[in-house]
């Protein structure tokens, strides 16, 4: 029995360390030895070019639910994108907004900057949820490429040009940009997404980028498969359904989606609960992607998403095994270290004054994420829904 407990503890600890440290180091090493080859782009500089004729047609769909704060800035940003106007169609899909999002959007499209942009505002009377909006509007699109973007994310002006060059490779089905923030450099969330961008870069070098960020991503319309109405993390499931078909999802670091809206600690935890429920859902529904035939995709899916989902359970196994083996010095020390670590995280989360300590802040952010991962995953297994969601309606579009 003691041998079994030791093995369980050591294996669990090894997997946790591999997910947090080993996997990023492995990707970093691979990225340095086989750097990502970026496509060359001849920029238009907002002038018509003979190469415009071969650029694909793009439909940019922006689902919006009560986005009065950002909607006008988003429309102005889209109007500033450097792409042939005859090749770009923009749809602002207002999904049963109860604020003045629609009115502000209608005012914005009348501004001079939007004069030559094909901008359409669709005002759905009732809130149906982001998935219903995506399914309907992508199916109705006639363009070669579809782009989805959150209202609160601004796009770099050459985004569509770079993406169009990437799609010249017929194997590319999805293009995923770099996600960044405008917040203070001390933001835990910003540090986390910088870390994720590094992971994405390593996965891209391996040729196995998994998922996208909902702030902005593009895909071939012909490869789209309607999402199940209860899909939680659409920005992961949609791209992976395209990967299933034998295409690749690539990470393009020169395309930037800049987040404007900063989450409070309370809102951030709720968001992470919803995402964690989606992580459980996507692993269950895309479990076949762990099969060896998917090679590098199976490796990154397991090392990234699979182990992240398992981490809270592995942490519990480590703690219980250390407690049961605490009569030996090594495992007693391991138990004390775990108690100290969790106590630091709880103290930092409970006392905002401690968040100025960078180490404690990082520990707290990571532990809060694993707690959300556990609660959100269990909630989904028991109810099949996101936390705080009625079965017939998605309350928030930005998940």
Coordinates of C-alpha atoms in Angstrom, one line a residue:
X1 CA 0.0 0.0 0.0
X2 CA 2.8 2.4 0.9
X3 CA 4.5 1.8 -2.5
X4 CA 1.2 2.5 -4.3
X5 CA 0.8 5.8 -2.4
X6 CA 4.4 6.8 -3.2
X7 CA 3.9 6.1 -6.9
X8 CA 0.7 8.0 -7.0
X9 CA 2.3 11.0 -5.3
X10 CA 5.4 11.1 -7.4
X11 CA 3.5 10.5 -10.7
X12 CA 1.0 13.3 -9.9
X13 CA 3.7 15.7 -8.9
X14 CA 5.7 14.9 -12.0
X15 CA 2.7 15.6 -14.2
X16 CA 2.0 18.9 -12.5
X17 CA 5.6 20.0 -12.9
X18 CA 5.6 18.9 -16.5
X19 CA 2.5 20.9 -17.3
X20 CA 3.7 24.1 -15.6
X21 CA 7.4 23.9 -16.3
X22 CA 8.5 21.0 -18.5
X23 CA 6.0 21.5 -21.3
X24 CA 6.8 25.2 -21.7
X25 CA 10.6 24.5 -21.6
X26 CA 10.2 21.7 -24.2
X27 CA 8.3 24.0 -26.5
X28 CA 10.8 26.9 -26.0
X29 CA 13.7 24.5 -26.9
X30 CA 11.9 23.3 -30.0
X31 CA 11.0 26.9 -31.0
X32 CA 14.6 28.0 -30.8
X33 CA 15.8 25.0 -32.8
X34 CA 13.0 25.2 -35.4
X35 CA 11.8 28.9 -35.4
X36 CA 8.4 29.7 -36.8
X37 CA 8.6 30.6 -40.5
X38 CA 6.3 33.6 -41.1
X39 CA 4.8 34.4 -44.4
X40 CA 6.1 37.5 -46.3
X41 CA 3.6 40.3 -46.6
X42 CA 3.6 43.1 -49.1
X43 CA 1.7 45.9 -47.3
X44 CA -0.8 48.0 -49.3
X45 CA -0.3 51.1 -47.2
X46 CA -4.0 51.9 -47.7
X47 CA -3.5 52.2 -51.5
X48 CA -5.0 50.0 -54.1
X49 CA -2.6 47.3 -55.3
X50 CA -2.5 44.9 -58.2
X51 CA -2.3 42.1 -55.7
X52 CA -5.7 43.0 -54.3
X53 CA -7.4 40.9 -56.9
X54 CA -6.1 37.7 -55.5
X55 CA -6.9 38.5 -51.9
X56 CA -9.7 36.4 -50.4
X57 CA -13.1 37.9 -49.5
X58 CA -13.5 38.2 -45.7
X59 CA -16.6 38.4 -43.5
X60 CA -15.9 39.9 -40.1
X61 CA -18.6 39.0 -37.6
X62 CA -18.7 40.8 -34.3
X63 CA -21.3 39.4 -31.8
X64 CA -22.4 42.1 -29.3
X65 CA -24.4 42.0 -26.2
X66 CA -24.7 45.2 -24.1
X67 CA -21.4 46.6 -25.4
X68 CA -22.3 50.3 -25.3
X69 CA -18.9 51.1 -23.7
X70 CA -16.8 49.8 -26.6
X71 CA -19.0 49.5 -29.7
X72 CA -18.0 52.8 -31.3
X73 CA -14.3 52.3 -30.8
X74 CA -14.6 48.8 -32.3
X75 CA -16.4 50.1 -35.4
X76 CA -13.8 52.8 -35.9
X77 CA -11.0 50.3 -35.5
X78 CA -12.6 48.0 -38.1
X79 CA -13.0 50.9 -40.5
X80 CA -9.2 51.6 -40.1
X81 CA -8.2 48.1 -41.2
X82 CA -6.0 48.1 -44.4
X83 CA -7.9 45.7 -46.7
X84 CA -9.6 46.2 -50.0
X85 CA -13.1 47.5 -49.3
X86 CA -14.8 45.4 -52.0
X87 CA -13.3 42.3 -50.3
X88 CA -14.5 43.0 -46.8
X89 CA -18.0 42.7 -45.3
X90 CA -18.5 43.6 -41.6
X91 CA -21.5 42.4 -39.6
X92 CA -22.2 43.8 -36.1
X93 CA -24.6 41.3 -34.6
X94 CA -26.5 42.9 -31.7
X95 CA -28.0 39.9 -29.8
X96 CA -31.0 41.3 -27.9
X97 CA -29.1 44.2 -26.3
X98 CA -30.9 46.0 -23.5
X99 CA -28.7 49.1 -23.5
X100 CA -28.0 51.5 -26.3
X101 CA -25.5 49.4 -28.1
X102 CA -27.5 49.5 -31.3
X103 CA -28.1 53.2 -31.3
X104 CA -24.4 53.9 -30.7
X105 CA -23.4 51.5 -33.5
X106 CA -25.8 53.2 -35.9
X107 CA -24.2 56.6 -35.1
X108 CA -20.7 55.3 -35.5
X109 CA -21.3 53.8 -39.0
X110 CA -22.4 57.3 -40.2
X111 CA -19.0 58.8 -39.4
X112 CA -16.7 59.7 -42.3
X113 CA -14.2 57.0 -41.5
X114 CA -16.8 54.3 -42.2
X115 CA -18.0 55.9 -45.5
X116 CA -16.5 53.2 -47.8
X117 CA -16.8 50.2 -45.5
X118 CA -19.5 47.6 -46.0
X119 CA -20.9 47.7 -42.4
X120 CA -24.1 46.0 -41.5
X121 CA -25.9 46.1 -38.1
X122 CA -28.2 43.2 -37.4
X123 CA -30.4 43.8 -34.4
X124 CA -31.8 40.6 -33.0
X125 CA -34.9 41.3 -30.9
X126 CA -34.2 38.5 -28.3
X127 CA -31.0 37.4 -26.8
X128 CA -30.3 33.9 -28.2
X129 CA -26.6 33.5 -27.2
X130 CA -23.3 33.7 -29.0
X131 CA -23.5 30.2 -30.4
X132 CA -26.8 30.8 -32.2
X133 CA -25.5 34.0 -33.6
X134 CA -22.3 32.3 -34.9
X135 CA -24.2 29.4 -36.5
X136 CA -26.6 31.6 -38.3
X137 CA -24.3 34.3 -39.6
X138 CA -21.4 32.0 -40.6
X139 CA -23.8 29.8 -42.5
X140 CA -25.2 32.9 -44.3
X141 CA -21.7 34.2 -45.2
X142 CA -20.6 33.9 -48.8
X143 CA -16.9 34.9 -48.3
X144 CA -13.8 32.7 -48.5
X145 CA -12.7 33.6 -45.0
X146 CA -14.7 34.3 -41.8
X147 CA -13.3 36.3 -38.9
X148 CA -14.9 36.4 -35.4
X149 CA -14.0 39.1 -33.0
X150 CA -15.1 40.4 -29.6
X151 CA -16.2 44.0 -29.3
X152 CA -13.7 44.9 -26.6
X153 CA -10.7 43.9 -28.7
X154 CA -9.0 46.2 -31.2
X155 CA -7.1 44.8 -34.2
X156 CA -3.8 45.8 -35.7
X157 CA -4.4 47.5 -39.0
X158 CA -2.6 44.9 -41.1
X159 CA -4.4 41.9 -39.5
X160 CA -6.4 40.9 -42.5
X161 CA -3.5 41.3 -44.9
X162 CA -1.3 39.0 -42.9
X163 CA -4.0 36.5 -42.4
X164 CA -4.8 36.5 -46.1
X165 CA -1.2 35.6 -46.9
X166 CA -1.3 32.8 -44.3
X167 CA -4.4 31.3 -46.0
X168 CA -2.5 31.0 -49.3
X169 CA -1.1 27.8 -47.8
X170 CA -4.0 25.4 -48.6
X171 CA -3.3 23.3 -45.4
X172 CA -4.1 26.3 -43.2
X173 CA -7.6 26.2 -41.9
X174 CA -7.4 28.6 -38.9
X175 CA -5.3 31.7 -38.1
X176 CA -4.9 32.6 -34.5
X177 CA -3.4 36.1 -33.5
X178 CA -1.4 37.3 -30.6
X179 CA -3.7 38.4 -27.7
X180 CA -2.4 41.3 -25.6
X181 CA -3.7 43.9 -23.1
X182 CA -3.5 47.6 -22.5
X183 CA -3.4 47.2 -18.7
X184 CA -0.6 47.8 -16.2
X185 CA 2.4 45.5 -16.6
X186 CA 1.7 44.3 -13.0
X187 CA -1.6 42.7 -14.1
X188 CA -1.6 38.9 -13.3
X189 CA -3.9 38.4 -16.2
X190 CA -1.6 40.1 -18.6
X191 CA 1.4 38.0 -17.4
X192 CA -0.7 34.9 -17.9
X193 CA -1.6 35.8 -21.5
X194 CA 2.1 36.6 -22.2
X195 CA 2.8 33.1 -20.9
X196 CA 0.1 31.7 -23.1
X197 CA 1.4 33.5 -26.1
X198 CA 4.8 31.9 -25.6
X199 CA 3.1 28.5 -25.4
X200 CA 1.2 29.3 -28.6
X201 CA 4.4 30.2 -30.3
X202 CA 6.0 26.9 -29.3
X203 CA 2.9 24.9 -30.5
X204 CA 3.0 26.8 -33.8
X205 CA 6.6 25.8 -34.4
X206 CA 5.5 22.2 -33.7
X207 CA 2.7 22.7 -36.3
X208 CA 0.1 21.9 -33.7
X209 CA -1.6 25.1 -32.4
X210 CA -4.7 24.2 -30.4
X211 CA -7.7 26.5 -30.1
X212 CA -7.8 30.2 -30.4
X213 CA -8.7 33.3 -28.4
X214 CA -12.2 34.6 -28.9
X215 CA -10.9 38.2 -29.2
X216 CA -10.1 37.5 -32.8
X217 CA -9.5 34.6 -35.1
X218 CA -10.1 33.6 -38.7
X219 CA -11.0 30.4 -40.5
X220 CA -12.1 29.1 -43.9
X221 CA -15.9 29.4 -44.2
X222 CA -16.1 26.1 -46.2
X223 CA -14.7 24.2 -43.3
X224 CA -17.2 25.5 -40.7
X225 CA -19.4 22.9 -38.9
X226 CA -22.3 24.2 -36.9
X227 CA -21.6 24.2 -33.2
X228 CA -23.8 22.4 -30.7
X229 CA -26.2 24.9 -29.1
X230 CA -24.7 24.3 -25.6
X231 CA -21.0 24.8 -26.7
X232 CA -19.2 26.8 -24.1
X233 CA -15.7 27.5 -25.4
X234 CA -16.6 28.2 -29.1
X235 CA -13.1 29.6 -29.7
X236 CA -11.6 26.2 -29.0
X237 CA -14.2 23.8 -30.4
X238 CA -14.7 25.6 -33.7
X239 CA -11.0 25.6 -34.6
X240 CA -10.4 22.0 -33.4
X241 CA -13.3 20.8 -35.6
X242 CA -11.4 22.2 -38.5
X243 CA -8.2 20.5 -37.3
X244 CA -10.2 17.3 -37.2
X245 CA -10.7 17.6 -41.0
X246 CA -6.9 17.5 -41.6
X247 CA -6.2 21.2 -41.7
X248 CA -3.8 23.1 -39.4
X249 CA -4.4 26.0 -37.1
X250 CA -1.5 28.5 -37.0
X251 CA -0.4 31.2 -34.6
X252 CA 0.5 34.5 -36.2
X253 CA 2.3 36.7 -33.7
X254 CA 2.3 39.8 -36.0
X255 CA -1.5 40.0 -35.8
X256 CA -2.5 41.6 -32.6
X257 CA -5.8 41.6 -30.8
X258 CA -5.6 44.2 -28.0
X259 CA -8.0 43.8 -25.1
X260 CA -9.5 47.0 -23.7
X261 CA -11.6 45.7 -20.9
X262 CA -9.9 44.7 -17.7
X263 CA -11.6 42.2 -15.4
X264 CA -11.9 42.6 -11.6
X265 CA -10.7 39.7 -9.4
X266 CA -14.4 38.8 -8.8
X267 CA -15.4 39.0 -12.5
X268 CA -12.2 37.2 -13.5
X269 CA -12.9 34.2 -11.3
X270 CA -16.5 34.0 -12.7
X271 CA -15.1 34.1 -16.2
X272 CA -12.6 31.4 -15.4
X273 CA -15.4 29.2 -13.9
X274 CA -17.2 29.4 -17.3
X275 CA -14.0 28.7 -19.2
X276 CA -13.2 25.7 -17.0
X277 CA -16.6 24.2 -17.5
X278 CA -15.9 24.6 -21.2
X279 CA -12.5 22.9 -20.8
X280 CA -14.2 19.9 -19.3
X281 CA -16.8 19.9 -22.1
X282 CA -14.3 20.2 -24.9
X283 CA -12.0 17.4 -23.6
X284 CA -15.0 15.1 -23.3
X285 CA -16.4 15.9 -26.8
X286 CA -13.0 16.0 -28.5
X287 CA -11.5 13.1 -26.6
X288 CA -10.7 11.3 -29.9
X289 CA -8.1 14.0 -30.6
X290 CA -5.9 12.3 -28.0
X291 CA -5.5 9.4 -30.4
X292 CA -1.9 8.8 -31.7
X293 CA -3.0 9.3 -35.3
X294 CA -3.3 13.0 -34.6
X295 CA 0.4 13.0 -33.6
X296 CA 1.6 16.5 -32.6
X297 CA -2.0 17.7 -32.1
X298 CA -2.6 14.9 -29.7
X299 CA 0.6 15.8 -27.9
X300 CA -0.2 19.5 -27.4
X301 CA -3.8 18.8 -26.6
X302 CA -2.8 16.4 -23.8
X303 CA 0.1 18.4 -22.5
X304 CA -1.8 21.7 -22.6
X305 CA -5.5 21.2 -22.2
X306 CA -5.7 17.7 -20.9
X307 CA -3.2 18.1 -18.0
X308 CA -4.5 21.5 -17.2
X309 CA -7.9 19.9 -16.6
X310 CA -6.4 17.2 -14.5
X311 CA -4.2 19.4 -12.4
X312 CA -6.6 20.1 -9.5
X313 CA -7.2 16.4 -9.1
X314 CA -3.5 15.7 -9.3
X315 CA -2.9 18.3 -6.6
X316 CA -5.5 16.6 -4.4
X317 CA -3.8 13.2 -4.9
X318 CA -0.4 14.7 -4.0
X319 CA -1.8 16.3 -0.8
X320 CA -3.6 13.2 0.4
X321 CA -0.7 10.9 -0.4
X322 CA 1.7 13.3 1.4
X323 CA -0.6 13.3 4.4
X324 CA -0.8 9.5 4.6
X325 CA 3.0 9.2 4.1
X326 CA 3.9 12.1 6.5
X327 CA 5.7 9.7 8.9
X328 CA 8.7 9.9 6.5
X329 CA 10.8 13.1 6.4
X330 CA 10.5 13.6 2.6
X331 CA 6.7 13.4 2.5
X332 CA 6.3 15.4 5.7
X333 CA 8.3 18.2 4.1
X334 CA 6.2 17.9 0.9
X335 CA 3.1 18.2 3.0
X336 CA 4.3 21.3 4.9
X337 CA 5.4 22.8 1.6
X338 CA 1.9 22.3 0.1
X339 CA 0.2 23.7 3.1
X340 CA 2.4 26.8 3.0
X341 CA 1.8 27.3 -0.7
X342 CA -2.0 27.0 -0.4
X343 CA -1.9 29.3 2.7
X344 CA 0.0 31.9 0.8
X345 CA -2.4 31.8 -2.1
X346 CA -5.4 32.1 0.1
X347 CA -3.9 35.0 2.1
X348 CA -3.0 36.9 -1.1
X349 CA -6.5 36.3 -2.6
X350 CA -8.2 37.4 0.6
X351 CA -6.0 40.4 1.3
X352 CA -5.5 42.8 -1.6
X353 CA -2.6 44.5 0.1
X354 CA -0.5 41.3 -0.4
X355 CA -0.9 41.4 -4.1
X356 CA 1.9 43.9 -4.4
X357 CA 4.2 41.0 -3.7
X358 CA 4.9 39.5 -7.2
X359 CA 5.6 36.0 -6.0
X360 CA 2.5 35.7 -3.8
X361 CA 0.4 37.4 -6.5
X362 CA 1.5 34.8 -9.1
X363 CA 0.9 31.9 -6.7
X364 CA -2.6 33.2 -5.9
X365 CA -3.5 33.7 -9.5
X366 CA -2.4 30.2 -10.5
X367 CA -4.2 28.6 -7.5
X368 CA -7.3 30.5 -8.1
X369 CA -7.2 29.2 -11.7
X370 CA -6.9 25.6 -10.6
X371 CA -9.8 26.1 -8.1
X372 CA -11.9 27.5 -10.9
X373 CA -10.8 24.6 -13.0
X374 CA -12.0 22.2 -10.4
X375 CA -15.3 23.9 -9.6
X376 CA -16.2 24.6 -13.2
X377 CA -15.4 21.1 -14.3
X378 CA -17.4 19.5 -11.6
X379 CA -20.3 21.8 -12.2
X380 CA -20.3 20.8 -15.9
X381 CA -20.2 17.1 -15.1
X382 CA -23.1 17.4 -12.7
X383 CA -25.3 19.8 -14.7
X384 CA -24.0 19.9 -18.2
X385 CA -24.0 23.7 -18.1
X386 CA -21.8 26.6 -17.5
X387 CA -21.9 27.9 -13.9
X388 CA -24.7 30.5 -13.4
X389 CA -26.4 29.7 -16.7
X390 CA -30.0 28.7 -17.5
X391 CA -30.2 25.9 -20.0
X392 CA -32.1 27.9 -22.6
X393 CA -30.0 31.0 -22.7
X394 CA -26.4 32.2 -22.7
X395 CA -26.2 35.2 -20.4
X396 CA -22.9 36.5 -21.7
X397 CA -21.4 36.5 -25.1
X398 CA -17.8 37.1 -24.1
X399 CA -16.7 33.8 -22.4

